[in-house]
Amino acid sequence: MKPILFAAALSLCSLASSAATPLYLDNNAPLEERVEDALSRMTTADKIAIIHAQSKFCSAGVPSLGIPELWTSDGPHGVRPEVLWDEWDQAGWTNDSCVAFPALTALAASWDPAISRLYGESIGEEAAYRGKDVLLGPGVNIYRTPLNGRNFEYMGEDPYLAGVMVAPYIQGLQSKGVAACVKHFALNNNEVNRHTTNVIVDDRALYEIYLPAFKAAADAGAWSFMAAYNLNGDEHMCHNKRFLNDILKGEWGFDGAVISDWGGVHDTREAITNGLDLEFGTWTNGLSSGASNAYDNYYLARPYLKLIESGEVGTAELDDKARRVLRLMMRTSMNPAQRGSMCSPEHYTAARTIGDAGIVLLKNDGNVLPIKTEGDVKVLVVGENAVKMMTVGGGSSSLKVQREISPLDGLRAALDGKAQVEWVRGYVGDVTGEYNGVVTGQDLTDSRSAEELIAEAVDKARGADYVIFVGGLNKSAGQDCEDADRTGLELPYNQDAVIEALAAANPNLVVVNVSGNAVAMPWVNKVPAIVQAWFLGSEAGNSIADVLTGAVNPSGKLPFTFPTSLNDVGAHALGAYPGTQRADSPIVDLEYKEGILVGYRWADAKNTKPLFPFGHGLSYTTFEYGDATVDSKTIGMGDSITVSVPVTNTGKVPGQEVVQLYIADNKASVVRPPKELKAFKKVALLPGQTEVVKFTIGKDALSFFDDKAHAWTAEPGKFTVLVGSSSRDIRSKAAFTLTDKAVASK
Ligand code: GLC
C-alpha cells in the first residue's frame, strides 16, 4: 500500500543521503526536472503500468523507484467508502464514514466563490486523510434538460456562473495535495444512452455554452480531467482527438492527466494517439463486464505493449502519457503537503454553511416565513423527504456518512422548546435505502393507501399553525440519479395531490423541494411559500431549519431556470432529446438543435414565462437598486469599462444580495442571446446600508465565438448593461459603445 512504498522511497533517500536525494524525489527541485528524471529511470513496462488501473480505483506506482500507486475516489460531494480491490461493493471498513457536503447545484446556488473555496478545502482534507490522490469531481456539464439524472452533481445552465464557481473548489481541493478530476469532458448532458450518444453540436454552442466551465477549470490549474462516455464526431470522448489533443491540451495548454470514465475506453490505437493518459474501469471481456483482476487486458496495457514490442507504434505517446501521470503523482501522492482530517467539526460547519448559502427562497407571499414561534405554535411536517436519508443513492456520488441530519431532525432541534413539531408521512416514495452495499438502515415501509395518508395529513394540518411539506426527488432511479434520466418534470409519488390537499386545509403551507433539478409545480399559486432545498448532505436538516426559522436569511439564487413546461426548454421544444438510434448500430445521434439558446437564453429569445427564472431567489429583507452608471460611454477594443450600481438593504434584517450583471449586444452580425450573465457579486448589507457595487468588464465580456474565424470576436457597436436581482428582475440599465477606433483616455 502507498505508505509502505513511499516510506521505501524516503528510506532510499536516507540511504542515498550521502549520494544526494534522487532528483525525482527532491520536493524542492523544479517539477518538470523531477518528471524527466523519473521518466529516465523507468522501463517501458514501468510506463505501461502507470497508465492503466490495477484495481477498481487505483493505478500502479513505480515500485523500483519507490513511487507509490495513485489512489482515486468518488465523488464531488464527499469521499466514497472503500470498495473491494476489484469490485464496486464496499469493503465494509469501519473508519470510512465521511461528511457529505451539499450537492454542487447547491454550491452553484450560493453564487459565492468564497463558499466554493471553503468547499474545496474541506472535501480536500477528507480525501487527503483517506489517502486519496485524485477526487473524481467536480462536474460542470451544462444543464441542457431538466430531465438529466446527474444535474444535481453539476453547476447549472450558465457557463459563466459554473466557471466562476468551479475554480475555487478546484484550487481549494488541490491546496490539500489532492487532484481535482473535472468531469465529464465533454457534452455529457444527459444520462440516457450515455455510453452510445454521439452529440452533434455547432461550434458556437460548443465554445460559448459547453466548454467555458471546463476551460475555467483548466485555467484554474486542474490537475486532471475525466473524459466522458459519450461520443462526438463518432469518436468516444475518452479517446477523442479533437477534444483531448486539439482543444484541452492544444488550445488550452492543459498539462495534467486525462483519466477515462470507468469503462469509457473502447480502442487501443485511438487511446494511444488521441490524448488519453490513464485508463480506468474497462470491461475486460471487451463487451459489458470485467473479467476479475484482468487489468493486463486493458487497452493501454498488454495490447499497447505488444504494439510497441512489434515496432508497430513508437513510444513518444507513451512517454507523454507517463509524464502526465508522473506530474499528477508528484502533485499528489508524492506531495508532502497532502494531509487532511475527516469528520471534523470544521467540516460539519462547512457543510452547514454551504447549505445555508445555497438554499433558495422561491416564494414567500405574506411573509409566511420565517416561522414565528411566539406562543404555543404547532408545526406539522409532512413528507417522506423530511425523514429519508438522501446521502445514499444517486450513483457514484453516493456516500456512507458518519451522520445525516434530516429536515425533521433539524426542525425539531431548532424549534425545541419553541413549538410542537409533529410529522406525518404524506406519501410513500422510495422505501429502499441501499447503494453498493451501503444501507441507510431506515425502515420506510408503510402499507397505507395514498388516500389514507392524505386524510391523515389533512386532518393534522387543520390544527397546525404551520404546515411544512418536504418532498421533491430522492436520487432513486429516475429521480435525480446517474445512468437514468427523469421522464418528465412532474413530482413523483402523488405529491401534487398531497400538496393541493394541504393547501386547502391550511393557508400557512410551506413547500420545501429537495431536488437537483427543476420540477413542475401545478399548485404554485395555492402555496404561499416555496423553498428550493437541494440535496444538502450531512447537515441538510440544520440548514433547512436555519432558513425556515430565520436563523439564516436565505441568499441563494437559482443556477438554472424552472420552466413552466418542457416545451419551454429548447432541447424539448425542438425534439432534440434524447436523440435517434442509427439503424445499424447502437449509436444514438443527438443534435443540440437549440444551439446557444440554452436555459434563460432560450426563455429570453422565445419570451417564455418561467415558473422561476435563472438567478431568482428571495430574501427576508428587501434590496433597492439605484441607477447603474458606466465610467465611459465609449470604449476601445483594449479598454475596460466599470459599471457602478448602488444597492441598499431597505428591510429590517441583515441580508445578502447577488447583484447580477448581464450584457446585451444591441446589434450583431450573428444571432446572440438577448442577454448573457457576465459578472455577479454577492454583497452583505445591514438594514439601511448602501454599497456601490462595481463591475469592471472588458472585450471578453462582449465577445461571441466566431466559428468561421475560430476565434472569440467582439464587434464594434452599442451594448446594454442590465443589472438585476435575477435574469427576469432587471433593476437598472446603462448603454455604452464599443469602437475599434482609438479612444481618448478617460
Ligand atoms: C461512473 C461515473 C463517474 C465516476 C466513475 C467512477 O460511471 O460516470 O462520474 O467517477 O464512474 O465511479
Short mmCIF file of C-alpha atoms in Angstrom, two decimals, residues 166 170 182 212-223 225 248 252-255:
data_model
loop_
_atom_site.label_atom_id
_atom_site.label_comp_id
_atom_site.label_asym_id
_atom_site.label_seq_id
_atom_site.Cartn_x
_atom_site.Cartn_y
_atom_site.Cartn_z
CA VAL A 166 -15.81 25.70 -10.08
CA ILE A 170 -10.54 23.08 -7.58
CA VAL A 182 -13.03 17.72 -13.71
CA PRO A 212 -16.30 27.54 -20.92
CA ALA A 213 -16.71 25.95 -17.48
CA PHE A 214 -14.20 23.25 -18.43
CA LYS A 215 -11.83 25.90 -19.72
CA ALA A 216 -12.21 27.82 -16.48
CA ALA A 217 -11.30 24.63 -14.66
CA ALA A 218 -8.21 24.13 -16.82
CA ASP A 219 -7.27 27.79 -16.35
CA ALA A 220 -7.70 27.30 -12.58
CA GLY A 221 -4.96 24.69 -12.79
CA ALA A 222 -6.92 21.46 -12.54
CA TRP A 223 -4.50 18.55 -12.33
CA PHE A 225 -9.84 15.80 -16.24
CA LEU A 248 -7.83 20.56 -23.97
CA TRP A 252 -5.88 25.35 -23.52
CA GLY A 253 -2.36 24.07 -22.77
CA PHE A 254 -3.56 21.57 -20.16
CA ASP A 255 -0.53 19.85 -18.57
#
